[in-house]
mmCIF file of C-alpha atoms in Angstrom:
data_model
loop_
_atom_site.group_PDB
_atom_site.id
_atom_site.type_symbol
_atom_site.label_atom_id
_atom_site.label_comp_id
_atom_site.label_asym_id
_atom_site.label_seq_id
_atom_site.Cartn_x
_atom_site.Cartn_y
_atom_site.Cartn_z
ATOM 1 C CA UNK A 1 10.337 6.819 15.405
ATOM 2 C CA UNK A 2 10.971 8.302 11.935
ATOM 3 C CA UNK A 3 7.539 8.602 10.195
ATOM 4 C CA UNK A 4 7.516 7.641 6.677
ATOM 5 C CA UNK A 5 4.348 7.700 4.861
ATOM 6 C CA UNK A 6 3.383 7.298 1.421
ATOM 7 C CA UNK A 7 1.054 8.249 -1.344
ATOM 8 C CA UNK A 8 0.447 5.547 -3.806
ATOM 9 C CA UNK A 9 -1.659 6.105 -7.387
ATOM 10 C CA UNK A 10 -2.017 3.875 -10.258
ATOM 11 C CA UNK A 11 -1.265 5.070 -13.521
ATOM 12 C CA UNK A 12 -4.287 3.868 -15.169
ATOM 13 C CA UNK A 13 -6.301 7.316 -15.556
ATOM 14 C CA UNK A 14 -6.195 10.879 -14.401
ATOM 15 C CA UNK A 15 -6.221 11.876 -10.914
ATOM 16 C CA UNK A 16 -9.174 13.523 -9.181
ATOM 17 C CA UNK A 17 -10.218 15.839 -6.056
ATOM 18 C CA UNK A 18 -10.062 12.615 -4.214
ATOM 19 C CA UNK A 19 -6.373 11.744 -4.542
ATOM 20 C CA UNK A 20 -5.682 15.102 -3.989
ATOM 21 C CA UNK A 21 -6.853 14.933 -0.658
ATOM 22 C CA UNK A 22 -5.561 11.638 -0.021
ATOM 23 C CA UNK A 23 -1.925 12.642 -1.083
ATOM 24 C CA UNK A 24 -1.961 15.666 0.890
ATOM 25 C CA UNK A 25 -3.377 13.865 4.264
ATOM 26 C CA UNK A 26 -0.082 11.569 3.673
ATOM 27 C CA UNK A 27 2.273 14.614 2.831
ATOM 28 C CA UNK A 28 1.252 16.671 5.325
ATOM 29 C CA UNK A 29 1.212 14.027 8.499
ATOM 30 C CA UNK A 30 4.939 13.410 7.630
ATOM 31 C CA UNK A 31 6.131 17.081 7.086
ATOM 32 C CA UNK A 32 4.290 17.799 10.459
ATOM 33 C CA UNK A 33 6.163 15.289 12.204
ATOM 34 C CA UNK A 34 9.122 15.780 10.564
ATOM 35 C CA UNK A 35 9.110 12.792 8.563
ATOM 36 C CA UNK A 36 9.399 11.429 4.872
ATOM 37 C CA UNK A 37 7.191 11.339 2.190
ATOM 38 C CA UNK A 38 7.176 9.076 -1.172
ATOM 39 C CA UNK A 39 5.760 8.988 -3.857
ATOM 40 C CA UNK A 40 5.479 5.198 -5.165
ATOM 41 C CA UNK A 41 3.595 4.889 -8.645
ATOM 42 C CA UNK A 42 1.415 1.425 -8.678
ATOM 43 C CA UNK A 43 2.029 0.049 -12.480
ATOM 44 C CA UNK A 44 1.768 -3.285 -12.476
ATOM 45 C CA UNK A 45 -1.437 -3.496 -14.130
ATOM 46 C CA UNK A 46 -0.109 -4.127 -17.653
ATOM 47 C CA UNK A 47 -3.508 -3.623 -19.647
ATOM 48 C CA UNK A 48 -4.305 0.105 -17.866
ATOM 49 C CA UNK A 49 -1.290 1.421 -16.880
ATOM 50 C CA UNK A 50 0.179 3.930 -19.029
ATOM 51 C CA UNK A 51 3.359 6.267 -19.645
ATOM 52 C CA UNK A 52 1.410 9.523 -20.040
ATOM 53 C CA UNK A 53 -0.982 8.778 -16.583
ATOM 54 C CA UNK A 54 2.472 8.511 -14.881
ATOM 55 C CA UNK A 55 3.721 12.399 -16.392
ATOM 56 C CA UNK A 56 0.215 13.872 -15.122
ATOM 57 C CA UNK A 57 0.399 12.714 -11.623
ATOM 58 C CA UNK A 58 3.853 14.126 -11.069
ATOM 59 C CA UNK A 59 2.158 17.112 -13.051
ATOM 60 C CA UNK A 60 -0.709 16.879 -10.367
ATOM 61 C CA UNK A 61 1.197 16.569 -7.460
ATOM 62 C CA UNK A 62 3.809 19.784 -8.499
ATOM 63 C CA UNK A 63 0.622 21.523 -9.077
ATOM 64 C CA UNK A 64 -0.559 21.378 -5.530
ATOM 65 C CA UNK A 65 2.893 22.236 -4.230
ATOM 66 C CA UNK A 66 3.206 18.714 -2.467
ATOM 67 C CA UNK A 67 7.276 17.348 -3.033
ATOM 68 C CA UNK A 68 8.471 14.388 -2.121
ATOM 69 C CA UNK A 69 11.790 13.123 -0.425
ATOM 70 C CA UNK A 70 13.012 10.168 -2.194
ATOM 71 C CA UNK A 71 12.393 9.636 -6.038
ATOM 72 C CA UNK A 72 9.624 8.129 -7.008
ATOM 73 C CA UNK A 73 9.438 4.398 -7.563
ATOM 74 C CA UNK A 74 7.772 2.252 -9.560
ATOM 75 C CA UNK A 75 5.854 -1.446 -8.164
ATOM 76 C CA UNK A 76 7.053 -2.507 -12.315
ATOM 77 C CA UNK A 77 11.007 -2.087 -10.760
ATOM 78 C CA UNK A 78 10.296 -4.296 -7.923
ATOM 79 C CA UNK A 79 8.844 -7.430 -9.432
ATOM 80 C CA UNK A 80 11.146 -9.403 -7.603
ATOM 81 C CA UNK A 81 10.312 -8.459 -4.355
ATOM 82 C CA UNK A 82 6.711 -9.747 -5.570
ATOM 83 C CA UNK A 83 7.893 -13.387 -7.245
ATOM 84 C CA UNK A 84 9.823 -14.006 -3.412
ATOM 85 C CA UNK A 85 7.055 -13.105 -1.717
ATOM 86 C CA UNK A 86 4.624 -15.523 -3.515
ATOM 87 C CA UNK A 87 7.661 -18.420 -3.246
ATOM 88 C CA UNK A 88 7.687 -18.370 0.105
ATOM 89 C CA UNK A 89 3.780 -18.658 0.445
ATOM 90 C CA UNK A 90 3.690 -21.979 -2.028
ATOM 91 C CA UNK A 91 6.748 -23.199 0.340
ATOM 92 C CA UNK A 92 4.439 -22.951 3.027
ATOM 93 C CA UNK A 93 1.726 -24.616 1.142
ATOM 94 C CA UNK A 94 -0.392 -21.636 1.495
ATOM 95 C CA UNK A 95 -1.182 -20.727 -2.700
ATOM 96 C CA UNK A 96 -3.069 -22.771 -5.058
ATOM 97 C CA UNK A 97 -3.638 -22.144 -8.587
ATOM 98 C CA UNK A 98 -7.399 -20.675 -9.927
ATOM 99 C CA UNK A 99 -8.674 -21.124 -13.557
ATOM 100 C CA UNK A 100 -11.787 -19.677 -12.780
ATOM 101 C CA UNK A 101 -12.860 -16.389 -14.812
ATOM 102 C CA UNK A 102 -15.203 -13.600 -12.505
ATOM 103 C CA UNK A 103 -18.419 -14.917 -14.701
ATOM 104 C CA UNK A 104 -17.457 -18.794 -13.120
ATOM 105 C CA UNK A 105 -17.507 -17.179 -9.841
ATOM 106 C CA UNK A 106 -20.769 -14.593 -9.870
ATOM 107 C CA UNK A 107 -21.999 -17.656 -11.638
ATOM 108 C CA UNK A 108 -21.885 -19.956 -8.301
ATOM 109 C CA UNK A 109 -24.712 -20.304 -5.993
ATOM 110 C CA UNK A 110 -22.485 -21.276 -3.491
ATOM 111 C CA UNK A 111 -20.650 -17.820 -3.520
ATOM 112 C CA UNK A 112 -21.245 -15.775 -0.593
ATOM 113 C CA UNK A 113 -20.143 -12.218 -0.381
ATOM 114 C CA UNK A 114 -17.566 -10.222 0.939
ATOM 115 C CA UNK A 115 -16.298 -6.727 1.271
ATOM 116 C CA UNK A 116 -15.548 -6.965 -2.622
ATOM 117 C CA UNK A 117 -17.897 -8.885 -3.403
ATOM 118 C CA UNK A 118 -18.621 -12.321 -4.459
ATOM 119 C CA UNK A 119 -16.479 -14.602 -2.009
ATOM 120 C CA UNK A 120 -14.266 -17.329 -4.154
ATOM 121 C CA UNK A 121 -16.062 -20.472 -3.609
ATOM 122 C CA UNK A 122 -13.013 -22.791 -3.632
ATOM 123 C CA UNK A 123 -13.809 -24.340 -6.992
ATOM 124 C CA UNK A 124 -9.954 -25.046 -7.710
ATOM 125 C CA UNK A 125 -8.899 -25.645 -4.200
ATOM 126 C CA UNK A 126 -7.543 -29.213 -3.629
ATOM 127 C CA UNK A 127 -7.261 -29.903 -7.395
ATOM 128 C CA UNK A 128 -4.013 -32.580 -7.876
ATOM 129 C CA UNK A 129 -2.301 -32.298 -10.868
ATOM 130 C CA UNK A 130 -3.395 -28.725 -12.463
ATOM 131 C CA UNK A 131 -2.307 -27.747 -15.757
ATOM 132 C CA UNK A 132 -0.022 -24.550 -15.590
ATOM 133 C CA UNK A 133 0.440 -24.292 -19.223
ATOM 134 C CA UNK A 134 -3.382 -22.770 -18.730
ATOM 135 C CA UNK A 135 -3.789 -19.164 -17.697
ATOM 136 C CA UNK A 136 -4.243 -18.985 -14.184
ATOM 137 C CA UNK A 137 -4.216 -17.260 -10.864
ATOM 138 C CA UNK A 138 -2.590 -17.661 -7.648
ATOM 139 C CA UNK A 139 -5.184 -17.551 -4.303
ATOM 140 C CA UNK A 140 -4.227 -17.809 -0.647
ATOM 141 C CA UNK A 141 -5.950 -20.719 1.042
ATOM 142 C CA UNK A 142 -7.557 -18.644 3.585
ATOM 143 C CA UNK A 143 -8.203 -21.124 6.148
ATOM 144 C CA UNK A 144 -5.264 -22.741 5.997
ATOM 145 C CA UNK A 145 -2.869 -19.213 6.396
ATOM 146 C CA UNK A 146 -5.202 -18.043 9.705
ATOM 147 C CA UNK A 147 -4.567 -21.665 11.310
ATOM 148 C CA UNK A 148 -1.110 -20.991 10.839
ATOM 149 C CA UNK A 149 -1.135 -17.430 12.104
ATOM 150 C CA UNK A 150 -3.735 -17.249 14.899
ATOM 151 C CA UNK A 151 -5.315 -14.263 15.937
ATOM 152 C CA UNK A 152 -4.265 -11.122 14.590
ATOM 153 C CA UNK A 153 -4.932 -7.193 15.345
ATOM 154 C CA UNK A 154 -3.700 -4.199 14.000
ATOM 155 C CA UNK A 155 -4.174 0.024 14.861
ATOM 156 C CA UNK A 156 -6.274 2.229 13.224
ATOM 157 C CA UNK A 157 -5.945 6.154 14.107
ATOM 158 C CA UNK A 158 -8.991 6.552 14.170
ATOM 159 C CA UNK A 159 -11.219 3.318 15.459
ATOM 160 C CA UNK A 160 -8.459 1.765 17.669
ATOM 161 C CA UNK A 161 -7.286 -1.617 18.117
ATOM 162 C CA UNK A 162 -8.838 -3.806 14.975
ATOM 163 C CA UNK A 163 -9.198 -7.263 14.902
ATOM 164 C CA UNK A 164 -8.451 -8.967 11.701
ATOM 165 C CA UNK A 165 -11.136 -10.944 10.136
ATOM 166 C CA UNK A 166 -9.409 -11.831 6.949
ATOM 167 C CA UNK A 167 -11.582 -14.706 6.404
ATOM 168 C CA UNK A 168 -14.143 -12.325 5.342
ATOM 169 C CA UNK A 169 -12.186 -11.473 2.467
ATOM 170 C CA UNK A 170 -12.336 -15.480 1.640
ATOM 171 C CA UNK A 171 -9.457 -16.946 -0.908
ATOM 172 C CA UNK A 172 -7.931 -13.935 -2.023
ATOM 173 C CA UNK A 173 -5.778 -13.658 -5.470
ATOM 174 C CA UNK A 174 -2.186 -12.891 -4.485
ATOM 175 C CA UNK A 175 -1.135 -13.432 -8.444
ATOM 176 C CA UNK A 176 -3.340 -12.289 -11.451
ATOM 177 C CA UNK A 177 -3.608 -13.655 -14.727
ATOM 178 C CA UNK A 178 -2.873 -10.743 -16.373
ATOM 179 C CA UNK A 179 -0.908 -9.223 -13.578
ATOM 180 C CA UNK A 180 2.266 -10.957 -11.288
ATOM 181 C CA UNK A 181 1.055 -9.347 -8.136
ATOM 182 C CA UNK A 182 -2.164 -8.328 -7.054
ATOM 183 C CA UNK A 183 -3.117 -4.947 -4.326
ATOM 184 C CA UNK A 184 -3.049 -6.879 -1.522
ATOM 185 C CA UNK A 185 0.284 -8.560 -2.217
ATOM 186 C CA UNK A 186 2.222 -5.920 -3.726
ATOM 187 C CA UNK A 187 1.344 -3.031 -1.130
ATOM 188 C CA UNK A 188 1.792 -5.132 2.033
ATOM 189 C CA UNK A 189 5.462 -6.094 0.523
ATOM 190 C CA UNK A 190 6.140 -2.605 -0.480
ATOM 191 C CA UNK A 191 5.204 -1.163 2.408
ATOM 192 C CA UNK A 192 7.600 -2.579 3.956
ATOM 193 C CA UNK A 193 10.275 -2.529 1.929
ATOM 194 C CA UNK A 194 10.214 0.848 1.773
ATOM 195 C CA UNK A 195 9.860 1.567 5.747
ATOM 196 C CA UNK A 196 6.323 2.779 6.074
ATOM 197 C CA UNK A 197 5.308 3.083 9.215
ATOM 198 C CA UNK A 198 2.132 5.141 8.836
ATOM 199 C CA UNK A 199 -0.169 4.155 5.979
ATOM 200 C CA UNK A 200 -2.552 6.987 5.480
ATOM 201 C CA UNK A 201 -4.823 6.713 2.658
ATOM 202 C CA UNK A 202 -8.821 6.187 2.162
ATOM 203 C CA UNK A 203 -11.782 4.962 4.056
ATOM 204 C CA UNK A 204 -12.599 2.314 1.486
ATOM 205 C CA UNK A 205 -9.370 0.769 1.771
ATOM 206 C CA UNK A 206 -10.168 0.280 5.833
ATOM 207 C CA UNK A 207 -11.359 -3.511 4.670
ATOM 208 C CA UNK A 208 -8.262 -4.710 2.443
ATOM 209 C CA UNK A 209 -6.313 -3.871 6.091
ATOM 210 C CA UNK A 210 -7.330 -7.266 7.270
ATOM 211 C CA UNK A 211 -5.745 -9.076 5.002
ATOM 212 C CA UNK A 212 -2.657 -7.032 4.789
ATOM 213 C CA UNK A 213 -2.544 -7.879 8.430
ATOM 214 C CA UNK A 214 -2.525 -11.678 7.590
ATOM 215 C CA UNK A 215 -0.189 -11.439 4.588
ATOM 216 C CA UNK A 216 2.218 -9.255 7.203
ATOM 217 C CA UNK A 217 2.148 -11.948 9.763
ATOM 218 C CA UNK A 218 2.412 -15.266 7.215
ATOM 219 C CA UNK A 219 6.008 -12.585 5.734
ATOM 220 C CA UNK A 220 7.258 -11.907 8.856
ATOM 221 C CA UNK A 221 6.969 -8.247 8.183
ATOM 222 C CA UNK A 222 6.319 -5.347 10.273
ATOM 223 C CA UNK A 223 2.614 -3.465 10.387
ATOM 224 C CA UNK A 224 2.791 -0.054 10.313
ATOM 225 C CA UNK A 225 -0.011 2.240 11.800
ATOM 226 C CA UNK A 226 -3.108 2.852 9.734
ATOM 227 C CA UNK A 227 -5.039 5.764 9.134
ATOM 228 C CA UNK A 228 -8.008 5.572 7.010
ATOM 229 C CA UNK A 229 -9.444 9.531 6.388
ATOM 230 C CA UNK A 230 -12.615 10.105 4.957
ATOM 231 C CA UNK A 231 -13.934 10.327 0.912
ATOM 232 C CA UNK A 232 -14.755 12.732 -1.159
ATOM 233 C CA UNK A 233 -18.058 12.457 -2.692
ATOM 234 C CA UNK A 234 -19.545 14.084 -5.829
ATOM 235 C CA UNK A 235 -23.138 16.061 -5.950
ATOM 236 C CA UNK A 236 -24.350 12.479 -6.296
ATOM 237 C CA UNK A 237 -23.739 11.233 -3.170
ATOM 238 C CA UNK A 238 -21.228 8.721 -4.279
ATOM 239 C CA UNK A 239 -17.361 8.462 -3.297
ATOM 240 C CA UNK A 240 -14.960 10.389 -6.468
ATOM 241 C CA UNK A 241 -13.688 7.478 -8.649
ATOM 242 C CA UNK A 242 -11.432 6.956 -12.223
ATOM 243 C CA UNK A 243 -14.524 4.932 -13.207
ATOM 244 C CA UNK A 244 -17.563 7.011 -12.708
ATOM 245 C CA UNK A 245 -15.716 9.751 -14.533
ATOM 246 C CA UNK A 246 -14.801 12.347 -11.509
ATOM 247 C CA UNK A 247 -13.706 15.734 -12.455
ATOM 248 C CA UNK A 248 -9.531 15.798 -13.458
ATOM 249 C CA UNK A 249 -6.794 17.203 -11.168
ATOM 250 C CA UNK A 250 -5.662 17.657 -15.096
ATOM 251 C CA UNK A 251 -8.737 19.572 -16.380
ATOM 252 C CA UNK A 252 -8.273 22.367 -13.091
ATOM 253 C CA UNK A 253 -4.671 22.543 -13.816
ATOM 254 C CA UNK A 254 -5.051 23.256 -17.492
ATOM 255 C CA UNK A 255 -8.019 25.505 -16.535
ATOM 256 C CA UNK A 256 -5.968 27.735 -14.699
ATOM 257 C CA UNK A 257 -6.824 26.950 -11.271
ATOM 258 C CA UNK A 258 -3.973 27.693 -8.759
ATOM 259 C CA UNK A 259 -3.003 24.449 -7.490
ATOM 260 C CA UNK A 260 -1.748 25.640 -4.501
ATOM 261 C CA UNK A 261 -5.023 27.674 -3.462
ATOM 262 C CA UNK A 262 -6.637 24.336 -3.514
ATOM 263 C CA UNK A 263 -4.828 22.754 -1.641
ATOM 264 C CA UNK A 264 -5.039 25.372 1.056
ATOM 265 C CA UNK A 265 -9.036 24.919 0.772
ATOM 266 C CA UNK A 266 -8.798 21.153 1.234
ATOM 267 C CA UNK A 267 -6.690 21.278 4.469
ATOM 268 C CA UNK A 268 -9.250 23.367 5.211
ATOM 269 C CA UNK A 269 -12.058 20.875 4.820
ATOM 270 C CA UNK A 270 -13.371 23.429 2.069
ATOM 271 C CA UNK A 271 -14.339 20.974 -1.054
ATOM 272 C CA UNK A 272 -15.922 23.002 -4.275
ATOM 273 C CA UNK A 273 -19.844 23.414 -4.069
ATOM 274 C CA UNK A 274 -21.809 20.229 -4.721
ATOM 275 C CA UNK A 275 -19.074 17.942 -3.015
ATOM 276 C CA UNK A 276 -18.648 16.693 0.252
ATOM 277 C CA UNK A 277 -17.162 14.087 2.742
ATOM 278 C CA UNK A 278 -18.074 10.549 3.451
ATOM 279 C CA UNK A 279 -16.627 7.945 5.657
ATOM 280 C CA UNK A 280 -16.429 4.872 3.010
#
């Protein structure tokens, strides 16, 4: 087999310790098994995504002396792919449209919760007759899309065999208002568009794997092997993220830092004093 993995940011703020070791667990499984590595630039969120978070990863990435083997692409070039993915699921009868806002939802008593959260309570499911001209969403009808897969499993690298549970995940938005393709949908056709056979990226991701299992299976697409690595966490205790302000990739680079030198450290397992490692 020809290993292809990927490393996949979104352009909607600077990158931090944690992508760094994310992109070069992905770079550096492939160039040890004499695979390919892409770069693939999530920008399909319209309201965040901008032209100058795009310049700094590549800035990033050069930095820590990680190269690619195809040029980069872009999920904004491959809306396409996206619109005939979502046909075929309203073919099958498996999408419904959803007016509701996340205030509706949080809002419900009858909303249990997930691994993101509130579950969808199925407000608009069933509706006849919905007005389009509205803004809207498009959710899978969960139930309905595991009846017509049956049980599903997928491979971990580091747990095993997984079974899927994407019911947990409830009605999932395949569509945003504000976006024509959400995670779930856009990685899980992506992926395998672009011949990924290993996905290796972060712990917290492990859950969205059981619907991309589903969505895979409903597609008739292939599922890759998974490999979900640990997180970086700050003094704090809590996992590096864009929104609780993590230190820049861009802030070391213009520093002075040698880019290089730290990535050396991180292959090491050596993270800068006050950070550490956690599993999700």
């Amino acid at each position: 087999m020809n290993i292809h993995t990927r490393f996949a940011p979104s352009p909607t703020g600077r990158l931090h310790l944690g992508h760094a070791f994310s992109a070069l667990q992905a770079h550096d499984f492939a160039r040890a098994k004499g695979g390919v590595f892409t770069l693939r630039v999530e920008d399909i969120d319209g309201t965040r995504s901008r032209p100058e978070h795009v310049a700094a990863i590549l800035a990033d990435l050069d930095w820590l002396g990680l190269g690619w083997d195809e040029p980069p692409t872009f999920q904004s070039q491959r809306l396409g792919l996206y619109q005939a993915a979502l046909d075929r699921l309203r073919d099958m009868g498996l999408l419904y449209p959803c007016f509701c806002t996340r205030a509706d939802i949080a809002a419900s008593l009858s909303a249990p919760h997930g691994p993101d959260g509130p579950l969808y309570p199925g407000t608009c499911r069933g509706r006849t007759d919905p007005d389009l001209t509205r803004p809207h969403s498009w959710r899978l009808d969960m139930g309905s899309a595991v009846a017509r897969t049956g049980p599903l499993s997928w491979h971990d690298a580091q747990v095993g065999v997984v079974i899927a549970d994407p019911r947990s995940h409830g009605d999932v938005i395949l569509a945003r208002k504000d976006a024509p393709a959400s995670y779930h949908l856009a990685v899980t056709v992506d992926d395998a568009a672009q011949g990924i056979t290993h996905v290796v990226r972060g712990a917290d991701l492990f859950a969205a794997t059981h619907v991309h299992r589903l969505l895979q299976a409903l597609l008739d697409l292939p599922t890759p092997c998974y490999r979900h690595h640990a997180l970086l966490a700050g003094p704090d205790g809590t996992r590096l993220a864009k929104r609780h302000g993590a230190p820049t990739l861009e802030a070391l680079r213009l520093a002075g830092e040698d880019g290089r030198a730290l990535a050396d450290k991180l292959r090491k397992g050596e993270v800068p004093i006050g950070f550490g490692a956690i599993e999700a």
